[in-house]
Short mmCIF file of C-alpha atoms and ligand atoms in Angstrom, two decimals:
data_model
loop_
_atom_site.label_atom_id
_atom_site.label_comp_id
_atom_site.label_asym_id
_atom_site.label_seq_id
_atom_site.Cartn_x
_atom_site.Cartn_y
_atom_site.Cartn_z
CA UNK Z 77 -67.49 15.71 -62.04
CA UNK Z 78 -70.65 14.30 -63.17
CA UNK Z 79 -72.30 11.54 -60.93
CA UNK Z 80 -72.45 10.58 -57.38
CA UNK Z 81 -73.74 7.27 -56.08
CA UNK Z 82 -73.51 5.81 -52.53
CA UNK Z 83 -71.75 2.55 -53.00
CA UNK Z 84 -71.24 3.20 -56.51
CA UNK Z 85 -74.77 1.76 -56.95
CA UNK Z 86 -75.72 1.73 -60.77
CA UNK Z 87 -72.64 3.40 -61.98
CA UNK Z 88 -71.05 1.71 -64.92
CA UNK Z 89 -67.30 1.29 -63.98
CA UNK Z 90 -66.02 -0.29 -67.20
CA UNK Z 91 -66.58 -2.64 -70.08
CA UNK Z 92 -66.53 -6.60 -69.60
CA UNK Z 93 -66.98 -9.34 -72.07
CA UNK Z 94 -67.23 -11.98 -69.35
CA UNK Z 95 -70.72 -11.81 -67.68
CA UNK Z 96 -73.98 -10.25 -67.64
CA UNK Z 97 -75.89 -9.98 -64.62
CA UNK Z 98 -79.59 -9.10 -64.77
CA UNK Z 99 -79.39 -7.72 -68.11
CA UNK Z 100 -82.55 -7.27 -70.45
CA UNK Z 101 -82.68 -10.50 -72.46
CA UNK Z 102 -79.67 -12.09 -71.28
CA UNK Z 103 -80.23 -12.55 -67.53
CA UNK Z 104 -77.19 -13.99 -66.10
CA UNK Z 105 -74.86 -15.39 -68.65
CA UNK Z 106 -71.11 -16.25 -68.66
CA UNK Z 107 -69.59 -15.38 -72.25
CA UNK Z 108 -73.08 -15.33 -73.87
CA UNK Z 109 -74.17 -18.81 -72.37
CA UNK Z 110 -77.05 -18.61 -69.90
CA UNK Z 111 -76.50 -19.83 -66.41
CA UNK Z 112 -79.23 -22.40 -66.70
CA UNK Z 113 -77.65 -24.07 -69.53
CA UNK Z 114 -74.39 -24.19 -67.86
CA UNK Z 115 -75.53 -25.45 -64.44
CA UNK Z 116 -77.54 -28.06 -66.23
CA UNK Z 117 -75.31 -29.29 -68.80
CA UNK Z 118 -71.59 -28.13 -67.96
CA UNK Z 119 -69.06 -29.08 -65.15
CA UNK Z 120 -67.09 -26.37 -63.17
CA UNK Z 121 -63.92 -27.04 -65.09
CA UNK Z 122 -65.70 -26.46 -68.45
CA UNK Z 123 -66.96 -23.04 -66.96
CA UNK Z 124 -63.60 -22.11 -65.49
CA UNK Z 125 -62.31 -22.80 -68.98
CA UNK Z 126 -64.87 -20.88 -70.71
CA UNK Z 127 -64.38 -18.03 -68.31
CA UNK Z 128 -60.75 -17.75 -68.76
CA UNK Z 129 -60.41 -18.35 -72.40
CA UNK Z 130 -63.47 -17.07 -73.62
CA UNK Z 131 -64.84 -20.10 -75.45
CA UNK Z 132 -66.39 -23.86 -74.16
CA UNK Z 133 -63.54 -26.20 -74.42
CA UNK Z 134 -63.87 -29.42 -76.90
CA UNK Z 135 -63.73 -32.98 -75.49
CA UNK Z 136 -59.91 -33.10 -76.00
CA UNK Z 137 -59.24 -29.63 -74.55
CA UNK Z 138 -61.27 -30.23 -71.41
CA UNK Z 139 -59.65 -33.61 -70.89
CA UNK Z 140 -56.16 -31.88 -71.17
CA UNK Z 141 -57.37 -28.97 -69.01
CA UNK Z 142 -58.71 -31.27 -66.27
CA UNK Z 143 -55.43 -33.07 -66.05
CA UNK Z 144 -53.31 -30.00 -66.22
CA UNK Z 145 -55.43 -28.81 -62.98
CA UNK Z 146 -55.03 -32.08 -61.57
CA UNK Z 147 -51.28 -32.09 -61.87
CA UNK Z 148 -50.90 -28.55 -60.38
CA UNK Z 149 -52.65 -29.45 -57.02
CA UNK Z 150 -49.36 -30.25 -55.45
CA UNK Z 151 -48.47 -27.72 -52.61
CA UNK Z 152 -44.83 -26.42 -52.31
CA UNK Z 153 -43.24 -27.80 -48.85
CA UNK Z 154 -42.64 -24.35 -47.78
CA UNK Z 155 -46.33 -23.43 -48.05
CA UNK Z 156 -47.36 -26.65 -46.14
CA UNK Z 157 -44.88 -25.72 -43.52
CA UNK Z 158 -46.34 -22.12 -43.20
CA UNK Z 159 -49.87 -23.51 -43.05
CA UNK Z 160 -48.95 -25.75 -40.32
CA UNK Z 161 -47.64 -22.86 -38.38
CA UNK Z 162 -50.96 -20.78 -38.68
CA UNK Z 163 -53.26 -20.79 -35.63
CA UNK Z 164 -55.66 -23.65 -35.63
CA UNK Z 165 -58.20 -21.31 -34.85
CA UNK Z 166 -57.84 -18.85 -37.72
CA UNK Z 167 -60.82 -18.01 -39.80
CA UNK Z 168 -60.31 -20.15 -42.93
CA UNK Z 169 -60.87 -17.13 -44.99
CA UNK Z 170 -57.80 -15.83 -43.48
CA UNK Z 171 -55.85 -19.00 -44.15
CA UNK Z 172 -56.63 -18.78 -47.81
CA UNK Z 173 -55.92 -15.17 -47.97
CA UNK Z 174 -52.51 -15.81 -46.57
CA UNK Z 175 -52.07 -18.90 -48.47
CA UNK Z 176 -52.60 -17.09 -51.56
CA UNK Z 177 -50.05 -14.50 -50.39
CA UNK Z 178 -47.49 -17.02 -49.61
CA UNK Z 179 -47.89 -18.93 -52.74
CA UNK Z 180 -46.99 -15.37 -54.33
CA UNK Z 181 -43.84 -15.36 -52.36
CA UNK Z 182 -42.78 -18.86 -53.32
CA UNK Z 183 -43.75 -18.86 -56.79
CA UNK Z 184 -43.79 -14.97 -57.75
CA UNK Z 185 -45.31 -13.61 -61.05
CA UNK Z 186 -42.20 -12.50 -62.89
CA UNK Z 187 -44.07 -11.37 -66.02
CA UNK Z 188 -47.75 -10.91 -67.04
CA UNK Z 189 -46.95 -13.61 -69.63
CA UNK Z 190 -47.13 -16.10 -66.77
CA UNK Z 191 -50.80 -14.84 -65.82
CA UNK Z 192 -52.62 -18.11 -67.31
CA UNK Z 193 -50.29 -20.32 -65.47
CA UNK Z 194 -50.64 -18.55 -62.26
CA UNK Z 195 -54.53 -18.45 -62.68
CA UNK Z 196 -54.46 -22.18 -62.85
CA UNK Z 197 -52.07 -22.87 -60.11
CA UNK Z 198 -54.39 -21.10 -58.04
CA UNK Z 199 -57.58 -22.61 -59.12
CA UNK Z 200 -55.91 -26.01 -58.43
CA UNK Z 201 -54.15 -25.11 -55.07
CA UNK Z 202 -56.55 -22.94 -53.23
CA UNK Z 203 -58.68 -25.93 -52.32
CA UNK Z 204 -55.74 -27.75 -51.30
CA UNK Z 205 -54.37 -24.87 -49.17
CA UNK Z 206 -57.76 -24.94 -47.35
CA UNK Z 207 -58.26 -28.52 -46.87
CA UNK Z 208 -54.37 -28.91 -45.99
CA UNK Z 209 -54.33 -26.35 -43.06
CA UNK Z 210 -58.09 -27.77 -42.08
CA UNK Z 211 -57.13 -31.33 -41.90
CA UNK Z 212 -53.77 -30.72 -40.40
CA UNK Z 213 -55.36 -28.60 -37.54
CA UNK Z 214 -58.52 -30.55 -36.95
CA UNK Z 215 -57.35 -34.21 -37.51
CA UNK Z 216 -53.65 -33.97 -37.14
CA UNK Z 217 -53.27 -35.42 -40.77
CA UNK Z 218 -51.08 -34.21 -43.39
CA UNK Z 219 -53.07 -34.98 -46.54
CA UNK Z 220 -51.78 -35.41 -50.22
CA UNK Z 221 -53.67 -32.47 -51.87
CA UNK Z 222 -52.53 -34.18 -55.21
CA UNK Z 223 -53.89 -37.59 -54.72
CA UNK Z 224 -57.19 -37.18 -56.17
CA UNK Z 225 -57.67 -36.90 -59.87
CA UNK Z 226 -61.41 -36.06 -59.93
CA UNK Z 227 -62.54 -32.52 -60.65
CA UNK Z 228 -62.62 -29.76 -58.03
CA UNK Z 229 -65.98 -30.96 -56.48
CA UNK Z 230 -65.50 -34.49 -56.37
CA UNK Z 231 -61.62 -34.08 -55.06
CA UNK Z 232 -62.76 -31.43 -52.11
CA UNK Z 233 -65.32 -33.71 -51.01
CA UNK Z 234 -63.24 -36.71 -51.14
CA UNK Z 235 -60.67 -35.09 -49.16
CA UNK Z 236 -62.99 -33.59 -46.75
CA UNK Z 237 -64.91 -36.92 -46.04
CA UNK Z 238 -61.91 -39.09 -46.39
CA UNK Z 239 -63.93 -41.25 -48.79
CA UNK Z 240 -65.53 -40.73 -52.25
CA UNK Z 241 -68.52 -38.68 -52.17
CA UNK Z 242 -71.70 -40.09 -53.79
CA UNK Z 243 -72.62 -38.89 -57.40
CA UNK Z 244 -75.40 -36.73 -56.08
CA UNK Z 245 -73.04 -34.94 -53.44
CA UNK Z 246 -70.24 -34.53 -56.15
CA UNK Z 247 -72.93 -32.80 -58.72
CA UNK Z 248 -74.63 -30.79 -56.30
CA UNK Z 249 -71.19 -29.04 -55.07
CA UNK Z 250 -70.09 -28.93 -58.78
CA UNK Z 251 -73.30 -27.07 -59.55
CA UNK Z 252 -72.76 -24.50 -56.58
CA UNK Z 253 -69.32 -23.78 -57.84
CA UNK Z 254 -70.68 -23.08 -61.36
CA UNK Z 255 -73.23 -20.79 -59.94
CA UNK Z 256 -70.53 -19.06 -57.68
CA UNK Z 257 -67.79 -18.84 -60.52
CA UNK Z 258 -68.46 -15.63 -61.66
CA UNK Z 259 -70.85 -12.40 -61.08
CA UNK Z 260 -69.42 -9.21 -63.00
CA UNK Z 261 -68.44 -6.40 -61.08
CA UNK Z 262 -69.32 -7.49 -57.62
CA UNK Z 263 -67.32 -5.99 -54.83
CA UNK Z 264 -64.46 -8.70 -54.68
CA UNK Z 265 -64.01 -8.78 -58.49
CA UNK Z 266 -63.88 -4.97 -58.41
CA UNK Z 267 -61.37 -5.18 -55.75
CA UNK Z 268 -59.27 -7.56 -57.86
CA UNK Z 269 -59.66 -5.22 -60.98
CA UNK Z 270 -58.68 -2.22 -58.89
CA UNK Z 271 -55.60 -4.01 -57.80
CA UNK Z 272 -54.79 -5.10 -61.24
CA UNK Z 273 -55.19 -1.60 -62.54
CA UNK Z 274 -52.13 -0.63 -60.72
CA UNK Z 275 -50.31 -3.19 -62.49
CA UNK Z 276 -49.59 -5.13 -59.37
CA UNK Z 277 -48.81 -8.90 -59.67
CA UNK Z 278 -51.68 -11.74 -59.92
CA UNK Z 279 -51.36 -12.87 -56.43
CA UNK Z 280 -51.95 -9.35 -54.84
CA UNK Z 281 -55.18 -9.02 -57.27
CA UNK Z 282 -56.40 -12.24 -55.76
CA UNK Z 283 -55.50 -11.62 -52.21
CA UNK Z 284 -57.33 -8.25 -52.58
CA UNK Z 285 -60.22 -10.16 -53.85
CA UNK Z 286 -60.29 -12.78 -50.97
CA UNK Z 287 -60.42 -10.24 -48.46
CA UNK Z 288 -63.19 -8.41 -49.91
CA UNK Z 289 -65.34 -11.66 -50.35
CA UNK Z 290 -64.88 -12.27 -46.67
CA UNK Z 291 -67.61 -9.75 -45.16
CA UNK Z 292 -71.23 -10.86 -44.44
CA UNK Z 293 -72.50 -8.28 -46.91
CA UNK Z 294 -70.63 -10.57 -49.64
CA UNK Z 295 -69.53 -14.08 -49.61
CA UNK Z 296 -69.65 -14.16 -45.75
CA UNK Z 297 -73.50 -14.30 -46.33
CA UNK Z 298 -73.44 -17.88 -46.58
CA UNK Z 299 -71.87 -18.53 -43.21
CA UNK Z 300 -74.06 -15.84 -41.81
CA UNK Z 301 -77.19 -17.38 -43.01
CA UNK Z 302 -76.16 -20.73 -41.64
CA UNK Z 303 -75.64 -19.14 -38.24
CA UNK Z 304 -79.17 -17.73 -38.38
CA UNK Z 305 -81.01 -20.91 -39.41
CA UNK Z 306 -79.05 -23.46 -37.73
CA UNK Z 307 -80.94 -23.51 -34.19
CA UNK Z 308 -84.58 -22.67 -35.52
CA UNK Z 309 -86.53 -25.53 -34.52
CA UNK Z 310 -89.34 -25.26 -37.02
CA UNK Z 311 -91.03 -22.95 -39.63
CA UNK Z 312 -93.00 -21.21 -36.83
CA UNK Z 313 -89.82 -20.47 -34.88
CA UNK Z 314 -88.13 -19.16 -38.18
CA UNK Z 315 -91.10 -16.82 -38.90
CA UNK Z 316 -90.71 -15.53 -35.42
CA UNK Z 317 -87.02 -15.07 -35.72
CA UNK Z 318 -87.39 -13.17 -39.06
CA UNK Z 319 -90.02 -10.80 -37.69
CA UNK Z 320 -87.70 -9.98 -34.67
CA UNK Z 321 -84.67 -9.29 -36.87
CA UNK Z 322 -86.86 -6.97 -39.03
CA UNK Z 323 -88.47 -5.27 -36.04
CA UNK Z 324 -85.00 -4.38 -34.69
CA UNK Z 325 -83.74 -3.31 -38.18
CA UNK Z 326 -81.39 -6.03 -38.37
CA UNK Z 327 -80.46 -7.50 -41.99
CA UNK Z 328 -81.31 -11.04 -42.59
CA UNK Z 329 -78.47 -12.61 -44.53
CA UNK Z 330 -78.88 -14.30 -47.70
CA UNK Z 331 -81.73 -11.59 -48.92
CA UNK Z 332 -81.35 -8.77 -51.39
CA UNK Z 333 -79.15 -7.99 -54.10
CA UNK Z 334 -77.56 -4.77 -55.41
CA UNK Z 335 -78.51 -5.36 -59.04
CA UNK Z 336 -81.32 -7.99 -59.01
CA UNK Z 337 -84.66 -6.47 -58.29
CA UNK Z 338 -87.14 -9.35 -58.28
CA UNK Z 339 -85.06 -12.44 -58.14
CA UNK Z 340 -81.70 -14.00 -58.34
CA UNK Z 341 -81.52 -16.38 -60.94
CA UNK Z 342 -79.28 -18.64 -59.33
CA UNK Z 343 -81.77 -19.12 -56.48
CA UNK Z 344 -84.06 -21.61 -58.20
CA UNK Z 345 -80.99 -23.58 -59.20
CA UNK Z 346 -79.53 -23.90 -55.61
CA UNK Z 347 -82.74 -24.17 -54.19
CA UNK Z 348 -83.77 -27.23 -55.99
CA UNK Z 349 -80.28 -28.89 -55.08
CA UNK Z 350 -80.88 -27.98 -51.61
CA UNK Z 351 -84.37 -29.50 -51.63
CA UNK Z 352 -83.01 -32.89 -53.29
CA UNK Z 353 -80.09 -33.08 -50.62
CA UNK Z 354 -82.64 -32.32 -47.86
CA UNK Z 355 -84.89 -35.23 -49.01
CA UNK Z 356 -81.99 -37.48 -49.41
CA UNK Z 357 -80.73 -36.99 -45.92
CA UNK Z 358 -84.35 -37.36 -44.26
CA UNK Z 359 -83.97 -33.92 -42.50
CA UNK Z 360 -87.18 -32.41 -42.75
CA UNK Z 361 -86.37 -29.23 -40.71
CA UNK Z 362 -83.79 -27.03 -42.28
CA UNK Z 363 -85.31 -26.89 -45.74
CA UNK Z 364 -88.76 -26.19 -44.35
CA UNK Z 365 -87.33 -23.43 -41.98
CA UNK Z 366 -85.40 -21.96 -45.14
CA UNK Z 367 -88.90 -21.68 -47.22
CA UNK Z 368 -90.72 -20.21 -44.50
CA UNK Z 369 -87.99 -17.29 -44.10
CA UNK Z 370 -88.15 -16.81 -48.03
CA UNK Z 371 -92.00 -16.61 -47.69
CA UNK Z 372 -91.68 -14.13 -44.84
CA UNK Z 373 -89.03 -11.97 -46.30
CA UNK Z 374 -91.23 -11.62 -49.54
CA UNK Z 375 -94.39 -10.91 -47.59
CA UNK Z 376 -92.91 -8.19 -45.22
CA UNK Z 377 -90.21 -6.65 -47.43
CA UNK Z 378 -90.56 -7.88 -50.95
CA UNK Z 379 -86.87 -9.08 -50.58
CA UNK Z 380 -85.90 -12.54 -52.18
CA UNK Z 381 -82.94 -14.93 -51.48
CA UNK Z 382 -79.76 -14.61 -53.01
CA UNK Z 383 -77.44 -17.41 -54.13
CA UNK Z 384 -75.84 -17.67 -50.43
CA UNK Z 385 -79.21 -18.33 -48.90
CA UNK Z 386 -80.00 -21.94 -50.18
CA UNK Z 387 -76.15 -22.46 -50.50
CA UNK Z 388 -76.16 -22.37 -46.60
CA UNK Z 389 -78.63 -25.39 -46.36
CA UNK Z 390 -77.16 -27.18 -49.48
CA UNK Z 391 -73.77 -27.10 -47.88
CA UNK Z 392 -75.03 -28.18 -44.32
CA UNK Z 393 -76.46 -31.29 -46.24
CA UNK Z 394 -73.18 -31.79 -47.80
CA UNK Z 395 -71.63 -31.79 -44.59
CA UNK Z 396 -69.24 -29.15 -45.38
CA UNK Z 397 -68.29 -27.33 -42.06
CA UNK Z 398 -69.80 -23.92 -41.76
CA UNK Z 399 -66.39 -22.18 -41.62
CA UNK Z 400 -65.55 -23.30 -44.94
CA UNK Z 401 -68.66 -22.01 -46.69
CA UNK Z 402 -67.02 -18.84 -47.73
CA UNK Z 403 -63.73 -20.50 -48.61
CA UNK Z 404 -65.57 -22.81 -51.02
CA UNK Z 405 -66.94 -19.64 -52.88
CA UNK Z 406 -63.47 -18.35 -53.05
CA UNK Z 407 -62.48 -21.59 -54.74
CA UNK Z 408 -65.11 -21.37 -57.39
CA UNK Z 409 -64.97 -17.33 -57.95
CA UNK Z 410 -61.27 -17.92 -58.43
CA UNK Z 411 -62.08 -18.49 -61.89
CA UNK Z 412 -64.14 -15.26 -62.50
CA UNK Z 413 -61.50 -13.23 -60.60
CA UNK Z 414 -58.83 -14.51 -62.96
CA UNK Z 415 -60.86 -13.70 -66.02
CA UNK Z 416 -61.36 -10.09 -64.71
CA UNK Z 417 -57.72 -9.65 -63.73
CA UNK Z 418 -56.73 -10.48 -67.39
CA UNK Z 419 -59.39 -8.39 -69.09
CA UNK Z 420 -58.20 -5.54 -66.90
CA UNK Z 421 -54.73 -5.89 -67.87
CA UNK Z 422 -55.86 -6.16 -71.48
CA UNK Z 423 -57.41 -2.65 -71.46
CA UNK Z 424 -55.91 -1.28 -68.56
CA UNK Z 425 -56.45 2.15 -66.93
CA UNK Z 426 -55.80 3.16 -63.46
CA UNK Z 427 -58.94 2.77 -61.54
CA UNK Z 428 -59.15 6.05 -59.36
CA UNK Z 429 -62.46 7.61 -58.67
CA UNK Z 430 -62.99 11.05 -57.25
CA UNK Z 431 -64.68 11.90 -53.89
CA UNK Z 432 -67.02 14.89 -52.73
CA UNK Z 433 -65.11 16.41 -49.87
CA UNK Z 434 -67.29 16.83 -46.85
CA UNK Z 435 -64.53 17.77 -44.22
CA UNK Z 436 -63.69 20.91 -42.50
CA UNK Z 437 -62.99 24.17 -44.34
CA UNK Z 438 -59.46 25.19 -45.10
CA UNK Z 439 -58.09 26.48 -41.83
CA UNK Z 440 -54.70 27.40 -40.16
CA UNK Z 441 -52.17 25.02 -38.89
CA UNK Z 442 -51.81 25.26 -35.20
CA UNK Z 443 -48.33 24.46 -33.90
CA UNK Z 444 -48.09 21.44 -31.41
CA UNK Z 445 -47.42 23.45 -28.34
CA UNK Z 446 -50.30 25.85 -28.80
CA UNK Z 447 -52.91 22.94 -29.11
CA UNK Z 448 -55.44 22.48 -26.21
N1 COA W 585 -82.56 -8.11 -44.53
C1 COA W 585 -83.49 -7.10 -44.38
N2 COA W 585 -83.36 -5.81 -44.88
C2 COA W 585 -82.66 -5.54 -46.10
C3 COA W 585 -81.76 -6.48 -46.63
C4 COA W 585 -81.78 -7.97 -45.79
N3 COA W 585 -81.14 -8.98 -46.37
N4 COA W 585 -81.20 -6.36 -47.61
C5 COA W 585 -81.73 -4.89 -47.80
N5 COA W 585 -82.37 -4.65 -46.97
C6 COA W 585 -83.25 -3.31 -46.76
C7 COA W 585 -82.17 -2.31 -46.03
O1 COA W 585 -82.27 -2.41 -44.55
C8 COA W 585 -82.60 -1.21 -46.58
O2 COA W 585 -83.84 -0.79 -45.97
P1 COA W 585 -84.05 0.82 -45.67
O3 COA W 585 -84.13 1.54 -47.09
O4 COA W 585 -85.46 0.67 -45.07
O5 COA W 585 -82.95 1.40 -44.75
C9 COA W 585 -83.12 -1.53 -48.20
O6 COA W 585 -83.56 -2.90 -47.96
C10 COA W 585 -81.96 -1.46 -49.11
O7 COA W 585 -80.96 -1.94 -48.70
P2 COA W 585 -79.36 -1.79 -48.75
O8 COA W 585 -78.45 -2.40 -47.84
O9 COA W 585 -78.95 -0.12 -49.10
O10 COA W 585 -79.05 -2.11 -50.38
P3 COA W 585 -77.72 -2.38 -51.13
O11 COA W 585 -78.04 -2.58 -52.40
O12 COA W 585 -76.85 -1.48 -50.72
O13 COA W 585 -77.24 -3.76 -50.53
C11 COA W 585 -76.80 -6.03 -50.11
C12 COA W 585 -77.44 -4.87 -51.14
C13 COA W 585 -76.85 -7.59 -50.82
C14 COA W 585 -75.74 -5.76 -49.46
C15 COA W 585 -78.31 -6.10 -49.04
O14 COA W 585 -79.37 -6.43 -49.72
C16 COA W 585 -77.78 -7.07 -48.20
O15 COA W 585 -77.07 -6.57 -46.98
N6 COA W 585 -78.09 -8.28 -47.96
C17 COA W 585 -77.73 -9.32 -46.92
C18 COA W 585 -76.43 -9.65 -47.26
C19 COA W 585 -76.20 -10.47 -48.52
O16 COA W 585 -77.00 -11.55 -48.41
N7 COA W 585 -75.27 -10.48 -48.98
C20 COA W 585 -75.07 -11.23 -50.16
C21 COA W 585 -75.29 -10.77 -51.52
S1 COA W 585 -75.30 -11.45 -53.02
#
């Protein structure tokens, strides 16, 4: 055995042609395209296509792709029945994890030849699974998840609001989905790859990933951020709350990163949208509170906001319920997970690291009747 690293920090666990994170000269890129260009000039479906197929689509390919995803949004009746039976107070991440798993029972993967179809089916249905359950339990409505033909961002907001979103709202969510779509060997993607490396089916890989994304050190950080900032009355109260958290050695969610050292390149992009949405809404509190937290965290700890921090306020201004923040992340990251599962399968070797044993020395077995 050679290297030992807590949390596998800085360990290169495999090759990928999908994404670079903080690499010298490339920054964050998907299939060689800079995140700044993708966020400025592409839509989420274009990015999903790029991640899955390796190249940006032509106009015709994108059109066909969007139509295909839109046609795949219908949920099986058996799945809707199961979603109705889940508790109304389930965490929506548990609903997505279960919904993914249930779809795997209803439409199982029989052969890896079906993997593109399944990836696209999941991309198309995860938002509907979430919103079907949500609208049924919150408003007593059985929504038609296939009614909307817009892209993921537009149809998601339309189903959530019950009316079409504005262009700004739609574009803000679309960009957030692009930023969330992929991030190399993060914990949930790695979980998906570990599961894929056992040659398990596609749904098992994605179910593992959803469960892994749920924690507050990973995707759950956007919800945890909102919980922290929601009730802070003004920037001074925010400063006080941050100093109190740091003094008691509590983490401030939405800050820090395992790979980035000085900044998260996605932060400037989502922060600009959070600011625009704040200005449009006339709310002068939440963005100011967030900026003060950013200043204090840098001053006190040299820690910078990651994507989750300003996503929280952006989603707040988009009137997305807080419990749906991490599930929206799932809907976007589905594209990256799918690309990684396919890449893992293409060059597969079972992922099975070793551990340093730190338990008791070898000792004689004591029969049950002789134990104290
Ligand atoms: N708030 C306060 N302190 C933080 C912090 C945060 N958000 N993130 C890291 N630190 C501190 C740790 O307390 C630790 O300090 P110490 O050395 O004095 O004990 C040090 O920075 C290293 O942190 P550690 O958790 O060991 O780094 P990591 O590389 O294992 O973790 C994260 C990376 C992302 C898990 C971590 O920064 C974190 O928990 N952030 C908050 C959750 C979050 O936003 N997650 C989304 C990531 S995109």
